[in-house]
Every structure is written in structure tokens, then in C-alpha cells.
Coordinates of C-alpha atoms in Angstrom, one line a residue:
Chain A
M17 CA 88.3 84.6 77.9
N18 CA 91.4 82.3 77.9
G19 CA 92.8 79.7 79.7
G20 CA 94.7 82.0 81.7
Q21 CA 91.8 84.4 82.6
E22 CA 89.3 81.4 83.2
S23 CA 91.6 79.8 85.6
R24 CA 92.3 83.1 87.6
A25 CA 88.4 83.6 87.7
K26 CA 87.9 80.2 89.1
E27 CA 90.6 80.5 91.9
E28 CA 89.0 84.2 92.5
A29 CA 85.6 82.5 92.8
R30 CA 87.0 79.6 95.3
W31 CA 89.2 82.0 97.5
A32 CA 85.9 84.3 97.7
S33 CA 84.0 81.7 98.5
G34 CA 86.3 80.1 101.0
M35 CA 86.9 83.4 102.7
R36 CA 83.0 83.8 103.1
R37 CA 82.6 80.7 104.6
A38 CA 85.4 81.2 106.9
Q39 CA 84.1 84.6 107.9
E40 CA 81.1 82.6 109.0
G41 CA 83.1 80.4 111.1
D42 CA 83.5 77.2 108.7
A43 CA 86.6 75.7 110.0
A44 CA 87.5 73.4 107.4
A45 CA 86.9 75.7 104.5
Y46 CA 89.3 78.2 106.3
R47 CA 91.8 75.2 106.7
A48 CA 91.4 74.9 102.9
L49 CA 91.8 78.1 102.0
L50 CA 95.1 78.9 103.9
T51 CA 96.4 76.0 102.8
E52 CA 96.0 77.0 99.0
L53 CA 97.2 80.6 99.8
D54 CA 100.3 79.2 101.5
G55 CA 101.5 77.7 98.3
V56 CA 100.5 80.8 96.5
L57 CA 102.2 83.3 99.0
R58 CA 105.2 81.2 99.1
A59 CA 105.5 81.9 95.0
Y60 CA 104.6 85.4 95.1
L61 CA 106.8 86.3 98.3
T62 CA 110.4 83.8 96.9
R63 CA 109.8 85.7 93.6
V64 CA 109.7 89.3 95.4
I65 CA 112.3 88.8 98.4
G66 CA 114.5 86.3 96.9
E67 CA 116.0 84.7 99.9
A68 CA 114.1 81.7 100.7
S69 CA 114.3 81.5 104.5
L70 CA 113.0 85.2 104.8
A71 CA 110.3 84.4 102.3
E72 CA 109.7 81.7 104.3
D73 CA 109.3 84.2 107.3
G74 CA 107.2 86.3 105.0
V75 CA 104.4 83.6 104.5
Q76 CA 104.0 82.7 108.2
E77 CA 103.5 86.4 108.7
T78 CA 101.5 86.9 105.9
L79 CA 99.0 83.8 106.9
I80 CA 98.8 85.3 110.8
A81 CA 98.0 88.6 108.8
V82 CA 95.1 87.4 106.8
H83 CA 94.0 85.9 109.9
K84 CA 93.7 89.0 112.2
A85 CA 92.2 90.9 109.2
R86 CA 89.8 88.7 107.9
H87 CA 86.8 90.1 109.2
T88 CA 87.7 93.3 106.9
W89 CA 87.4 91.7 103.5
D90 CA 84.2 92.8 102.2
S91 CA 82.7 89.9 100.2
S92 CA 81.1 92.2 97.7
R93 CA 84.6 92.8 96.6
P94 CA 87.2 90.5 94.7
F95 CA 89.4 88.8 97.2
R96 CA 92.8 88.7 95.2
P97 CA 93.5 92.6 95.6
W98 CA 92.7 92.2 99.6
L99 CA 95.1 89.8 100.3
M100 CA 97.8 90.8 97.7
A101 CA 97.8 94.1 99.6
I102 CA 98.7 92.3 102.6
A103 CA 101.0 90.1 101.0
R104 CA 102.5 93.2 99.6
H105 CA 102.9 95.0 102.8
K106 CA 104.7 91.6 104.8
A107 CA 107.2 91.3 101.5
I108 CA 108.0 95.3 101.9
D109 CA 108.5 94.5 105.8
M110 CA 110.7 91.5 105.1
L111 CA 112.7 93.0 102.7
R112 CA 113.0 95.8 104.9
R113 CA 114.0 93.5 107.8
G114 CA 116.7 91.9 105.7
R115 CA 118.2 95.4 104.8
N116 CA 118.3 96.3 108.8
L117 CA 119.7 92.4 109.4
R118 CA 122.3 93.1 106.9
D119 CA 123.3 96.5 108.4
A120 CA 123.5 95.3 111.8
T121 CA 125.4 92.5 110.5
A122 CA 128.0 94.7 109.0
S123 CA 128.1 96.9 112.0
H124 CA 128.8 93.3 114.1
A125 CA 131.3 92.6 112.0
D126 CA 133.1 95.7 112.0
E127 CA 133.3 95.4 115.7
E128 CA 134.1 91.7 116.0
R129 CA 136.2 90.9 113.0
V130 CA 139.4 90.4 114.9
Q131 CA 138.0 88.4 117.5
M132 CA 136.3 86.1 114.5
A133 CA 139.4 86.0 112.7
V134 CA 141.1 84.8 115.7
E135 CA 138.5 82.4 116.7
W136 CA 137.9 80.7 113.4
R137 CA 141.8 80.6 112.4
A138 CA 142.4 78.9 116.0
D139 CA 140.7 76.1 114.0
E140 CA 142.3 76.1 111.1
R141 CA 146.0 77.7 111.5
S142 CA 148.3 77.2 114.1
A143 CA 148.8 79.8 116.7
A144 CA 151.6 81.7 115.0
E145 CA 149.5 82.6 112.1
E146 CA 146.6 83.7 114.1
N147 CA 147.3 87.8 114.1
R148 CA 147.8 88.7 110.7
P149 CA 145.6 91.8 110.5
E150 CA 144.5 91.0 106.8
A151 CA 142.8 87.7 108.3
A152 CA 140.3 90.0 109.5
L153 CA 139.3 91.4 106.5
E154 CA 139.2 87.9 104.9
V155 CA 136.7 87.0 107.3
D156 CA 134.7 90.0 106.9
R157 CA 134.2 88.9 103.0
L158 CA 133.2 85.4 104.0
L159 CA 130.6 86.6 106.2
A160 CA 129.2 89.1 103.6
R161 CA 129.4 86.0 101.4
L162 CA 126.7 83.8 103.3
P163 CA 123.2 84.3 103.2
D164 CA 121.3 86.5 105.4
S165 CA 119.7 83.7 107.7
F166 CA 123.1 81.8 107.8
R167 CA 125.1 85.4 108.7
E168 CA 122.0 86.1 111.2
A169 CA 122.6 82.8 112.7
I170 CA 126.4 83.7 113.3
V171 CA 126.0 87.0 114.5
L172 CA 123.5 85.9 117.3
T173 CA 125.3 82.5 118.5
K174 CA 128.9 83.2 117.7
L175 CA 129.7 86.7 117.7
E176 CA 127.0 87.8 120.5
G177 CA 127.5 84.7 122.5
R178 CA 123.6 84.0 122.7
T179 CA 122.5 80.2 123.5
V180 CA 120.7 78.6 120.3
E181 CA 117.4 79.0 121.9
D182 CA 117.9 82.6 122.6
A183 CA 119.2 82.9 119.1
A184 CA 116.0 80.9 118.0
S185 CA 113.4 83.2 119.7
R186 CA 115.0 86.3 118.5
A187 CA 114.7 85.3 114.9
A188 CA 111.2 83.8 115.4
I189 CA 112.0 80.1 114.2
S190 CA 112.7 76.8 116.0
T191 CA 115.8 76.0 118.1
T192 CA 116.3 73.2 115.4
A193 CA 116.1 75.1 112.4
M194 CA 118.7 77.7 114.3
R195 CA 121.0 74.7 115.0
S196 CA 120.7 74.0 111.3
R197 CA 121.5 77.2 110.2
V198 CA 124.5 77.8 112.5
H199 CA 125.9 74.5 111.4
R200 CA 125.4 74.8 107.7
A201 CA 126.8 78.4 107.9
M202 CA 129.6 77.1 109.7
R203 CA 130.3 74.2 107.1
E204 CA 130.1 76.8 104.4
L205 CA 132.8 79.2 106.1
R206 CA 135.1 76.0 106.7
R207 CA 134.7 75.0 103.0
W208 CA 135.5 78.6 102.0
I209 CA 138.4 78.7 104.2
E210 CA 139.6 75.6 103.0
E211 CA 139.5 76.6 99.6
E212 CA 140.9 80.1 99.9
P213 CA 143.5 79.8 102.6
L214 CA 144.0 82.9 104.9
Chain B
M5 CA 108.9 80.2 122.5
T6 CA 108.6 80.0 118.8
A7 CA 106.1 80.7 116.5
P8 CA 104.2 77.5 114.6
R9 CA 104.8 77.3 111.0
G10 CA 103.3 75.7 108.3
P11 CA 100.6 73.4 108.3
R12 CA 100.7 73.6 112.3
L13 CA 100.2 77.2 111.8
I14 CA 97.2 76.6 109.7
D15 CA 95.6 73.7 111.9
E16 CA 96.5 76.8 115.0
L17 CA 94.5 79.6 112.8
S18 CA 91.7 77.5 111.9
A19 CA 91.2 75.5 115.1
D20 CA 88.0 77.0 117.1
L21 CA 87.3 79.4 114.3
E22 CA 84.7 81.9 115.1
P23 CA 82.2 83.9 112.9
V24 CA 83.1 87.2 112.5
R25 CA 81.4 90.5 112.1
R26 CA 82.3 92.8 109.1
P27 CA 82.9 96.6 109.9
L28 CA 80.7 99.2 108.4
R29 CA 82.3 99.8 104.8
E30 CA 84.8 102.6 104.3
D31 CA 82.4 105.2 102.7
A32 CA 80.1 104.5 105.3
A33 CA 82.2 104.7 108.3
S34 CA 83.8 108.1 106.9
A35 CA 80.2 109.7 106.5
L36 CA 79.6 108.5 109.9
W37 CA 82.6 109.7 111.5
L38 CA 82.4 113.3 109.4
A39 CA 78.8 113.4 110.4
A40 CA 79.7 112.7 114.0
A41 CA 82.6 114.7 114.2
W42 CA 81.1 117.8 112.4
C43 CA 78.4 118.1 115.1
V44 CA 80.8 117.5 117.9
V45 CA 83.1 120.4 116.5
V46 CA 80.2 122.7 116.0
A47 CA 78.6 122.2 119.2
L48 CA 81.7 122.6 121.2
A49 CA 82.3 126.2 119.1
W50 CA 78.9 127.1 119.6
L51 CA 79.1 126.3 123.6
S52 CA 82.4 128.2 123.8
G53 CA 81.3 131.5 122.5
P54 CA 79.4 133.2 119.5
F55 CA 79.8 132.8 115.9
R56 CA 81.1 135.6 113.9
P57 CA 78.5 137.9 113.3
G58 CA 77.2 137.6 109.5
F59 CA 79.3 134.9 108.7
A60 CA 76.3 132.8 107.0
G61 CA 75.3 135.9 104.9
Q62 CA 79.3 136.0 103.7
L63 CA 79.2 132.4 102.5
I64 CA 76.3 133.5 100.2
D65 CA 77.6 136.9 99.1
A66 CA 81.3 136.3 98.8
P67 CA 82.0 133.5 96.5
R68 CA 85.9 133.2 97.1
F69 CA 85.2 132.9 101.1
A70 CA 82.6 130.0 100.1
L71 CA 85.0 128.1 97.8
E72 CA 87.5 128.8 100.8
S73 CA 85.2 126.9 103.3
A74 CA 84.2 124.1 100.5
L75 CA 87.8 123.2 100.2
G76 CA 88.2 123.1 103.9
L77 CA 85.3 120.7 104.2
A78 CA 86.9 119.1 101.2
L79 CA 89.8 118.3 102.9
G80 CA 88.5 117.0 105.8
V81 CA 86.4 114.9 103.6
A82 CA 89.1 113.7 101.7
A83 CA 91.4 113.2 104.6
V84 CA 88.8 111.0 106.3
V85 CA 88.1 108.8 103.0
G86 CA 91.8 108.3 102.9
A87 CA 92.0 107.3 106.4
F88 CA 89.6 104.7 106.2
S89 CA 90.9 103.5 102.7
L90 CA 94.0 103.0 104.6
A91 CA 92.5 100.7 107.0
T92 CA 91.0 98.5 104.5
P93 CA 93.4 95.9 102.6
G94 CA 93.0 96.8 99.2
G95 CA 91.3 99.9 99.6
R96 CA 91.1 102.5 97.0
S97 CA 93.3 104.8 98.9
R98 CA 95.7 106.1 96.1
G99 CA 93.0 108.5 94.3
T100 CA 91.8 109.8 97.6
L101 CA 95.5 110.7 98.9
W102 CA 95.7 112.6 95.4
A103 CA 92.3 114.4 96.2
L104 CA 93.6 115.3 99.5
L105 CA 97.1 116.5 98.5
I106 CA 95.0 118.7 95.5
V107 CA 92.4 120.2 98.1
T108 CA 95.0 121.0 100.6
V109 CA 97.3 122.7 98.1
A110 CA 94.1 124.7 97.0
W111 CA 92.9 125.8 100.6
V112 CA 96.4 126.7 101.6
G113 CA 96.7 128.4 97.8
L114 CA 93.5 130.2 98.2
L115 CA 94.3 131.8 102.0
A116 CA 97.7 132.6 100.7
I117 CA 96.6 134.7 97.7
G118 CA 93.9 136.1 100.4
L119 CA 97.1 137.4 102.4
F120 CA 97.9 140.1 99.3
A121 CA 93.9 140.0 98.3
P122 CA 91.7 138.9 100.8
A123 CA 88.0 137.2 100.0
L124 CA 86.6 139.1 102.7
A125 CA 88.0 142.6 104.3
P126 CA 90.1 141.6 107.2
S127 CA 88.6 142.5 110.4
S128 CA 88.5 141.8 114.5
L129 CA 84.7 141.3 114.3
G130 CA 84.0 137.9 116.1
M131 CA 87.5 137.5 117.4
R132 CA 88.1 134.7 119.9
S133 CA 90.8 134.7 122.5
G134 CA 92.7 131.5 122.2
C135 CA 90.9 130.4 119.0
N136 CA 94.4 128.6 118.4
I137 CA 94.0 126.2 121.6
Q138 CA 90.3 125.7 120.8
T139 CA 91.1 124.4 117.4
L140 CA 93.4 122.2 118.8
L141 CA 90.9 121.0 121.9
F142 CA 87.8 120.7 119.5
S143 CA 89.8 118.2 117.5
L144 CA 90.9 116.2 120.2
V145 CA 87.2 114.1 120.2
P146 CA 86.8 113.1 116.3
L147 CA 90.7 112.5 116.6
G148 CA 90.3 110.1 119.4
A149 CA 87.0 108.4 118.2
G150 CA 88.7 108.0 114.5
F151 CA 91.5 106.2 116.0
W152 CA 89.0 103.7 118.2
A153 CA 87.0 103.3 114.9
L154 CA 90.6 102.7 112.9
R155 CA 91.5 100.1 115.8
R156 CA 88.9 97.7 114.6
R157 CA 90.1 97.4 110.9
A158 CA 93.2 96.5 109.4
V159 CA 95.7 99.5 109.0
L160 CA 98.4 98.5 106.6
N161 CA 100.1 102.1 107.2
R162 CA 99.7 103.4 110.2
R163 CA 101.9 106.6 109.9
L164 CA 99.9 107.6 106.9
A165 CA 96.5 106.4 108.3
G166 CA 97.3 108.5 111.7
F167 CA 98.4 111.5 109.3
C168 CA 95.3 111.5 107.4
L169 CA 92.8 111.2 110.3
G170 CA 94.6 114.0 112.2
A171 CA 94.4 116.2 109.2
A172 CA 90.5 115.3 109.1
A173 CA 90.1 116.2 112.8
G174 CA 92.1 119.1 112.6
S175 CA 90.5 120.5 109.5
L176 CA 87.1 120.5 110.9
P177 CA 88.0 123.2 113.7
A178 CA 90.0 125.2 111.5
L179 CA 87.2 125.3 109.3
V180 CA 84.6 126.0 111.8
M181 CA 86.9 128.9 113.4
Q182 CA 87.0 130.5 110.0
W183 CA 83.3 131.1 110.7
A184 CA 83.4 131.4 114.3
C185 CA 86.4 133.8 114.6
M186 CA 87.5 137.0 112.9
Y187 CA 88.6 137.0 109.4
D188 CA 92.3 137.5 108.3
P189 CA 94.2 135.4 106.3
A190 CA 97.4 135.8 108.4
H191 CA 95.3 135.0 111.5
A192 CA 93.7 132.0 109.8
F193 CA 97.3 130.6 108.8
M194 CA 98.4 131.3 112.8
A195 CA 95.6 130.5 114.4
H196 CA 93.5 128.3 112.6
L197 CA 95.3 126.2 110.0
G198 CA 98.4 126.2 112.1
P199 CA 96.8 124.0 114.7
G200 CA 95.1 121.8 112.5
A201 CA 98.2 121.2 110.9
L202 CA 99.9 120.0 114.4
V203 CA 96.9 117.9 114.7
A204 CA 97.9 116.0 111.3
I205 CA 101.4 115.7 112.4
A206 CA 100.1 114.6 115.9
G207 CA 98.2 111.8 114.1
A208 CA 101.1 110.7 112.0
L209 CA 103.0 110.3 115.6
L210 CA 100.4 108.7 117.2
G211 CA 99.5 106.2 114.3
P212 CA 102.2 103.7 114.8
R213 CA 101.3 103.6 118.4
L214 CA 97.8 103.6 118.7
L215 CA 96.8 101.4 115.6
P216 CA 98.0 97.6 116.1
R217 CA 100.6 96.0 113.7
L218 CA 99.0 93.6 111.4

């Protein structure tokens, strides 16, 4: 057995033991197991999903799914395939959600892009320049450059006009995180607009 | 309200942890469901009318009819094992689903050949009125019991698990009707397998609604 296989076998034994004890109600063992799985899942989901914020959501959902399904792990079988089946399922879920979000965002952007152009350009340009139709296309392009989570934040708060609290609830993140996403998204957009005047 | 994240989530999940009771292994659960469902379907068919006279002898004397029946039963077995495998993360569902596909094609194929060269001489002996409705009705108890059992597990693909369960619940009365009702491949397609297939479709539609999302 080489080093990699040995460490994998040790990991498997540790996880299986942790879950066995968790099934018996040992909270400390369960906490230690989930803490270790948190890192493993984060690495796996970031690799599969690509986008950090979606992967982070995936980690939380996978941990909750592991908790809900913990009674279904059969201790006579290896733990890793059980865990990875749940993680893969959640990864697919998150990828699908990301794609739906991109579609929804594109659709909103189509509907609202002129309004967006006018609003954003109001910050940057004089009123006389605001109604140039090509500006709308430029904004659309800029929106598409944003990471999905940032674009979602802009769509929910700036296009749909929701409060930060409501937007956070819909995106299943904290209000602080939503406020931060909106702020960072707006900062990115301003920077791009400054670099590439409309 | 937002979901807790990171260490706070782990704290919440591990707080007040209770011991859990593991459900039956999927092979044992499948066997239990199959035995119970078979008894229920046969009992309902028996109570609702006589079986076709001589069907037991036909099973012995006509090997192709016996093979058709064996494939129908194999479909039920593969389908329910598939449903319970899909309800266990990391379960061995892939091979079972292939087996389900193969026996379905074989059963339907054999009956389709029977349209031109039947295993038994087609006859109206044992004809039941409303056998199509009976096939649907007899599948309801197994279908309901199966969903109840799957709800206690962790189903990842709810639509496919519902389809497999529906195929299992629909195939048993379809098979029993091949013994209880008249033998005619065209009638079998329309009145026995057709309703069985409808139950499979109903299972696929009900799966995402009745099975909890993990």
C-alpha cells in the first residue's frame, strides 16, 4: 500500500468511526467529523462548481443533507461513497441553480438594461449623454462579466428593487454577505465603467 | 431569516444529537416490500374474481408463457431493488437500472412476438370485465406502501426512484392479470401492461412531490 492509499484508508476508518459514533448520539464525534468534512467538501465542490460562493452554498447544503441522511449510512459499508454520492448530488444541484440564475439574470438584463444604463450612467455621465442606446448593450456586457453571485445581488436589489434583507433571504445568505456582494459588485461595475467609458 | 453557516451550522447540527435507528438494508427492504405487495395483489385478484382455469398447468406446459411470467416477476424485482437502491446514497443502483431496462425490453419484446406467434392460443377464457381498472387499483396499496418506506430513507433522484417504484407496483398486478384474466397478447398490452406502465409514470410524477428533498 503506498502513502496515498494508506492515508486514504486511515481517513476512511476515521470518518466511518466518527459517523458510527454519531449514529449512536456522540455529539463530540459528530462535530469533529463535520468539521473535517467541511474542508473536504469545500475543496471538492470548489473544484467541481468553480465559483467560490456557489461552492460555499453547496458545502452548507451538503452538510445539512449529511445530517438529514445520517441514519441511512450502513456501517458495514465504506463511508466515502455514501458521502460523495450526496456531495455529487448537491454539486449538480448547485450547477443547475447557477445556470438558472444566469438564465434569469440574462432575462432580467434584457428587460431592464435600458433602465440600468440610464441609472448607472446618471452616476457617471451628464444627463445629455444618458439616452444613447448603445449604452444599454454596454451595461448588458458588463453585467455578464460579473461573477454569478454578484450579478444575483445586483438583479435582486437594483433591478427588482428588493431590500437587502429580502434579497439575502432569497439568496439564503446573511444580510451582511448580501450587502457586501452588492457593494463589491457596484465597485467592480464602476471600475469597469471608468476603464471603458460608455 | 438566513441559514446558519460554517462553524455555527456545525454547532447547530451537532447540538442535542440523538441516536438514530438505521432502516433495513435495501435488499431486505426490497424483499419485504415484494413479498407483502405480492400477497396483497394476489389476494385482491383472488377476492375480485376467479383466476383463469388451468393457468397453473399452462405455466408448466408452455415454457414461453412461463418465461413471460418470469420476466414480469423479474421486472418487479429489478424495479423495487432499483427504487430502494436509489433511496440509499452510494447504493448500487446503476446495475439494477440496467437490469430493469433489459427485463422490460425482454418482457415487452416477448409479448410483442406473441402478437404474431402467441405463447398460448389466444382465448377469452377467464375474461374479466374491468381488468384494466383492476390492474390500476391493485397497484395502489403497494405504491402507497413503497412511498411510505422510501420517505424514511434518503432519495437523491426522486423522479427516477418514483418511476422504479411505480414500475414495480404496476408490474405485479399486470403479471397477476396475465394469470387471472384471458390470455391474448394484444389484450395484455392494452389492459394489463398499459395500466402497469401508467402506474410507473404516475410514480415518476409523484416521486418529486411525495419524497422529501435531501
